[in-house]
């Protein structure tokens, strides 16, 4: 199966669960192939977590979900060194950040200090704990969800954190026909659990390498630079 068919298989698999949102699914796949991270911002109940779970289930890698709360600590995400009594040494116990796809659910419900613990992981695909550096699995992607800032109990993400995301998208409510399809299907607690992987982690890495080799014409580069310059005025 060539690259185009693999990407289409991934999109089609996710769209089995995410009804009527092909553009949203496409952007999520683009973020994955571009080695980027995705921030999904919208009101509760539109399928933010389900989209992230569906993407993770479609890949043959590990998936971890972190529920961000006001009392969450950096060690709860990254891991902690624990003293081994028999060996008389410290052993590192990896946290949930050590996965191919990490869902940071309601990321803006925790404090800025805890939010910032993701910075190194998202930028360098590694974490540092007690002066030791630990590489993260490849491919590695953080999919974060957040409620609009005006909701109670939220902490706006700092600019340094927002800069780590390749894109921020909204899902929006489905139209009436697609909402009916959702109601007609069996009401599973976790709808994405019915999905089977359509790609392996090695296939994802191969696709990411092919994306990096796509030629960027000078005219398109100049256009992008003009847009970037316009955002700074």
GROMACS .gro file of C-alpha atoms in nm:
model
  233
    1UNK     CA    1   0.000   0.000   0.000
    2UNK     CA    2   0.149   0.334  -0.105
    3UNK     CA    3   0.167   0.647   0.112
    4UNK     CA    4  -0.152   0.798  -0.025
    5UNK     CA    5  -0.356   0.486   0.046
    6UNK     CA    6  -0.210   0.459   0.397
    7UNK     CA    7  -0.308   0.817   0.478
    8UNK     CA    8  -0.656   0.766   0.335
    9UNK     CA    9  -0.697   0.446   0.538
   10UNK     CA   10  -0.605   0.639   0.853
   11UNK     CA   11  -0.854   0.917   0.777
   12UNK     CA   12  -1.133   0.673   0.689
   13UNK     CA   13  -1.079   0.478   1.009
   14UNK     CA   14  -1.109   0.791   1.225
   15UNK     CA   15  -1.415   0.910   1.030
   16UNK     CA   16  -1.595   0.591   1.131
   17UNK     CA   17  -1.625   0.754   1.474
   18UNK     CA   18  -1.597   1.128   1.403
   19UNK     CA   19  -1.902   1.186   1.182
   20UNK     CA   20  -1.933   1.480   0.943
   21UNK     CA   21  -1.599   1.644   1.025
   22UNK     CA   22  -1.360   1.543   0.741
   23UNK     CA   23  -1.169   1.873   0.757
   24UNK     CA   24  -1.107   1.831   1.130
   25UNK     CA   25  -0.986   1.473   1.082
   26UNK     CA   26  -0.759   1.586   0.798
   27UNK     CA   27  -0.597   1.854   1.014
   28UNK     CA   28  -0.533   1.602   1.292
   29UNK     CA   29  -0.363   1.366   1.045
   30UNK     CA   30  -0.158   1.654   0.901
   31UNK     CA   31  -0.034   1.742   1.251
   32UNK     CA   32   0.072   1.382   1.308
   33UNK     CA   33   0.260   1.351   0.977
   34UNK     CA   34   0.430   1.689   1.027
   35UNK     CA   35   0.565   1.575   1.368
   36UNK     CA   36   0.351   1.841   1.532
   37UNK     CA   37   0.125   1.861   1.834
   38UNK     CA   38  -0.245   1.941   1.824
   39UNK     CA   39  -0.456   2.164   2.048
   40UNK     CA   40  -0.832   2.113   2.026
   41UNK     CA   41  -1.032   2.397   2.180
   42UNK     CA   42  -1.410   2.383   2.199
   43UNK     CA   43  -1.707   2.358   2.429
   44UNK     CA   44  -1.773   2.033   2.619
   45UNK     CA   45  -1.948   1.751   2.438
   46UNK     CA   46  -1.836   1.798   2.076
   47UNK     CA   47  -1.592   1.504   2.065
   48UNK     CA   48  -1.252   1.651   2.151
   49UNK     CA   49  -1.142   1.351   2.356
   50UNK     CA   50  -1.304   1.106   2.113
   51UNK     CA   51  -1.107   1.252   1.820
   52UNK     CA   52  -0.779   1.213   2.008
   53UNK     CA   53  -0.868   0.859   2.117
   54UNK     CA   54  -0.972   0.764   1.762
   55UNK     CA   55  -0.640   0.881   1.619
   56UNK     CA   56  -0.446   0.691   1.883
   57UNK     CA   57  -0.648   0.372   1.832
   58UNK     CA   58  -0.582   0.389   1.457
   59UNK     CA   59  -0.208   0.360   1.519
   60UNK     CA   60  -0.032   0.052   1.649
   61UNK     CA   61   0.140   0.235   1.933
   62UNK     CA   62   0.091   0.314   2.298
   63UNK     CA   63  -0.168   0.563   2.419
   64UNK     CA   64  -0.195   0.742   2.752
   65UNK     CA   65  -0.456   0.984   2.877
   66UNK     CA   66  -0.375   1.246   3.139
   67UNK     CA   67  -0.670   1.420   3.304
   68UNK     CA   68  -0.544   1.766   3.396
   69UNK     CA   69  -0.677   1.900   3.726
   70UNK     CA   70  -0.584   2.185   3.956
   71UNK     CA   71  -0.388   1.953   4.189
   72UNK     CA   72  -0.190   1.771   3.918
   73UNK     CA   73   0.188   1.788   3.968
   74UNK     CA   74   0.472   1.771   3.711
   75UNK     CA   75   0.587   1.439   3.860
   76UNK     CA   76   0.241   1.295   3.786
   77UNK     CA   77   0.314   1.354   3.417
   78UNK     CA   78   0.687   1.298   3.377
   79UNK     CA   79   0.754   1.031   3.637
   80UNK     CA   80   0.961   1.016   3.953
   81UNK     CA   81   1.279   0.858   4.089
   82UNK     CA   82   1.201   0.604   4.361
   83UNK     CA   83   1.459   0.467   4.604
   84UNK     CA   84   1.502   0.090   4.569
   85UNK     CA   85   1.566  -0.044   4.919
   86UNK     CA   86   1.734  -0.370   4.813
   87UNK     CA   87   1.957  -0.220   4.543
   88UNK     CA   88   2.023   0.096   4.745
   89UNK     CA   89   1.978   0.302   4.428
   90UNK     CA   90   1.716   0.528   4.277
   91UNK     CA   91   1.505   0.389   3.994
   92UNK     CA   92   1.310   0.604   3.753
   93UNK     CA   93   0.940   0.525   3.723
   94UNK     CA   94   0.820   0.671   3.391
   95UNK     CA   95   0.502   0.876   3.392
   96UNK     CA   96   0.220   0.870   3.136
   97UNK     CA   97   0.412   1.106   2.906
   98UNK     CA   98   0.607   0.799   2.788
   99UNK     CA   99   0.373   0.695   2.507
  100UNK     CA  100   0.341   0.743   2.132
  101UNK     CA  101   0.017   0.939   2.159
  102UNK     CA  102  -0.051   1.137   2.477
  103UNK     CA  103  -0.391   1.292   2.538
  104UNK     CA  104  -0.365   1.595   2.767
  105UNK     CA  105  -0.733   1.626   2.852
  106UNK     CA  106  -0.856   1.970   2.965
  107UNK     CA  107  -0.500   2.099   2.978
  108UNK     CA  108  -0.610   2.446   3.088
  109UNK     CA  109  -0.759   2.315   3.414
  110UNK     CA  110  -0.415   2.279   3.572
  111UNK     CA  111  -0.170   2.541   3.690
  112UNK     CA  112   0.091   2.704   3.461
  113UNK     CA  113   0.369   2.526   3.653
  114UNK     CA  114   0.227   2.186   3.563
  115UNK     CA  115   0.148   2.296   3.208
  116UNK     CA  116   0.512   2.395   3.159
  117UNK     CA  117   0.629   2.043   3.245
  118UNK     CA  118   0.530   1.947   2.890
  119UNK     CA  119   0.760   2.201   2.722
  120UNK     CA  120   1.074   1.988   2.690
  121UNK     CA  121   0.878   1.678   2.593
  122UNK     CA  122   0.690   1.857   2.315
  123UNK     CA  123   0.994   2.040   2.181
  124UNK     CA  124   1.267   1.777   2.207
  125UNK     CA  125   1.082   1.444   2.254
  126UNK     CA  126   1.262   1.385   2.583
  127UNK     CA  127   1.221   1.461   2.952
  128UNK     CA  128   1.473   1.549   3.221
  129UNK     CA  129   1.422   1.428   3.576
  130UNK     CA  130   1.683   1.458   3.852
  131UNK     CA  131   1.955   1.563   3.603
  132UNK     CA  132   1.889   1.257   3.387
  133UNK     CA  133   1.749   1.274   3.035
  134UNK     CA  134   1.510   1.009   2.905
  135UNK     CA  135   1.405   0.983   2.538
  136UNK     CA  136   1.038   0.946   2.453
  137UNK     CA  137   0.898   0.687   2.212
  138UNK     CA  138   0.889   0.773   1.842
  139UNK     CA  139   0.661   0.883   1.691
  140UNK     CA  140   0.553   1.111   1.974
  141UNK     CA  141   0.252   1.340   1.966
  142UNK     CA  142   0.063   1.537   2.228
  143UNK     CA  143  -0.304   1.600   2.161
  144UNK     CA  144  -0.437   1.850   2.413
  145UNK     CA  145  -0.797   1.951   2.467
  146UNK     CA  146  -0.916   2.261   2.642
  147UNK     CA  147  -1.242   2.436   2.715
  148UNK     CA  148  -1.279   2.803   2.615
  149UNK     CA  149  -1.102   3.030   2.862
  150UNK     CA  150  -1.424   3.188   2.985
  151UNK     CA  151  -1.527   2.859   3.150
  152UNK     CA  152  -1.483   2.848   3.527
  153UNK     CA  153  -1.170   2.687   3.670
  154UNK     CA  154  -0.943   2.735   3.369
  155UNK     CA  155  -0.588   2.871   3.343
  156UNK     CA  156  -0.498   3.029   3.006
  157UNK     CA  157  -0.204   2.856   2.838
  158UNK     CA  158   0.111   3.074   2.833
  159UNK     CA  159   0.258   3.180   2.498
  160UNK     CA  160   0.553   2.945   2.544
  161UNK     CA  161   0.313   2.652   2.571
  162UNK     CA  162   0.094   2.759   2.278
  163UNK     CA  163   0.406   2.787   2.063
  164UNK     CA  164   0.468   2.413   2.101
  165UNK     CA  165   0.147   2.328   1.917
  166UNK     CA  166   0.155   2.310   1.538
  167UNK     CA  167  -0.212   2.402   1.515
  168UNK     CA  168  -0.520   2.484   1.719
  169UNK     CA  169  -0.853   2.367   1.584
  170UNK     CA  170  -1.220   2.370   1.674
  171UNK     CA  171  -1.453   2.080   1.607
  172UNK     CA  172  -1.793   2.247   1.628
  173UNK     CA  173  -2.132   2.081   1.660
  174UNK     CA  174  -2.233   1.822   1.397
  175UNK     CA  175  -2.522   1.897   1.164
  176UNK     CA  176  -2.859   1.732   1.220
  177UNK     CA  177  -2.799   1.437   0.984
  178UNK     CA  178  -2.460   1.350   1.135
  179UNK     CA  179  -2.594   1.391   1.487
  180UNK     CA  180  -2.864   1.138   1.401
  181UNK     CA  181  -2.595   0.893   1.284
  182UNK     CA  182  -2.425   0.929   1.620
  183UNK     CA  183  -2.751   0.856   1.800
  184UNK     CA  184  -2.828   0.556   1.576
  185UNK     CA  185  -2.505   0.370   1.645
  186UNK     CA  186  -2.459   0.153   1.956
  187UNK     CA  187  -2.400   0.373   2.259
  188UNK     CA  188  -2.058   0.257   2.372
  189UNK     CA  189  -1.887   0.414   2.671
  190UNK     CA  190  -1.576   0.466   2.458
  191UNK     CA  191  -1.676   0.458   2.088
  192UNK     CA  192  -1.315   0.461   1.965
  193UNK     CA  193  -1.250   0.126   2.136
  194UNK     CA  194  -1.412  -0.049   1.839
  195UNK     CA  195  -1.138   0.077   1.603
  196UNK     CA  196  -0.850  -0.145   1.495
  197UNK     CA  197  -0.504  -0.009   1.407
  198UNK     CA  198  -0.455   0.059   1.036
  199UNK     CA  199  -0.091   0.174   1.060
  200UNK     CA  200   0.210   0.067   1.262
  201UNK     CA  201   0.442   0.310   1.438
  202UNK     CA  202   0.714   0.231   1.183
  203UNK     CA  203   0.478   0.317   0.899
  204UNK     CA  204   0.402   0.650   1.068
  205UNK     CA  205   0.776   0.722   1.098
  206UNK     CA  206   0.823   0.637   0.730
  207UNK     CA  207   0.539   0.872   0.632
  208UNK     CA  208   0.686   1.150   0.847
  209UNK     CA  209   1.020   1.111   0.670
  210UNK     CA  210   0.849   1.132   0.331
  211UNK     CA  211   0.670   1.449   0.435
  212UNK     CA  212   1.002   1.610   0.528
  213UNK     CA  213   1.133   1.541   0.175
  214UNK     CA  214   0.848   1.723  -0.001
  215UNK     CA  215   0.997   2.007  -0.207
  216UNK     CA  216   0.891   2.359  -0.107
  217UNK     CA  217   0.897   2.602  -0.399
  218UNK     CA  218   1.060   2.942  -0.340
  219UNK     CA  219   0.741   3.126  -0.436
  220UNK     CA  220   0.544   2.938  -0.171
  221UNK     CA  221   0.819   3.001   0.084
  222UNK     CA  222   0.805   3.375   0.010
  223UNK     CA  223   0.427   3.367   0.053
  224UNK     CA  224   0.459   3.195   0.391
  225UNK     CA  225   0.723   3.444   0.504
  226UNK     CA  226   0.492   3.731   0.407
  227UNK     CA  227   0.214   3.584   0.622
  228UNK     CA  228   0.453   3.538   0.915
  229UNK     CA  229   0.574   3.897   0.883
  230UNK     CA  230   0.215   4.023   0.874
  231UNK     CA  231   0.137   3.854   1.207
  232UNK     CA  232   0.417   4.054   1.372
  233UNK     CA  233   0.283   4.395   1.283
   0.00000   0.00000   0.00000
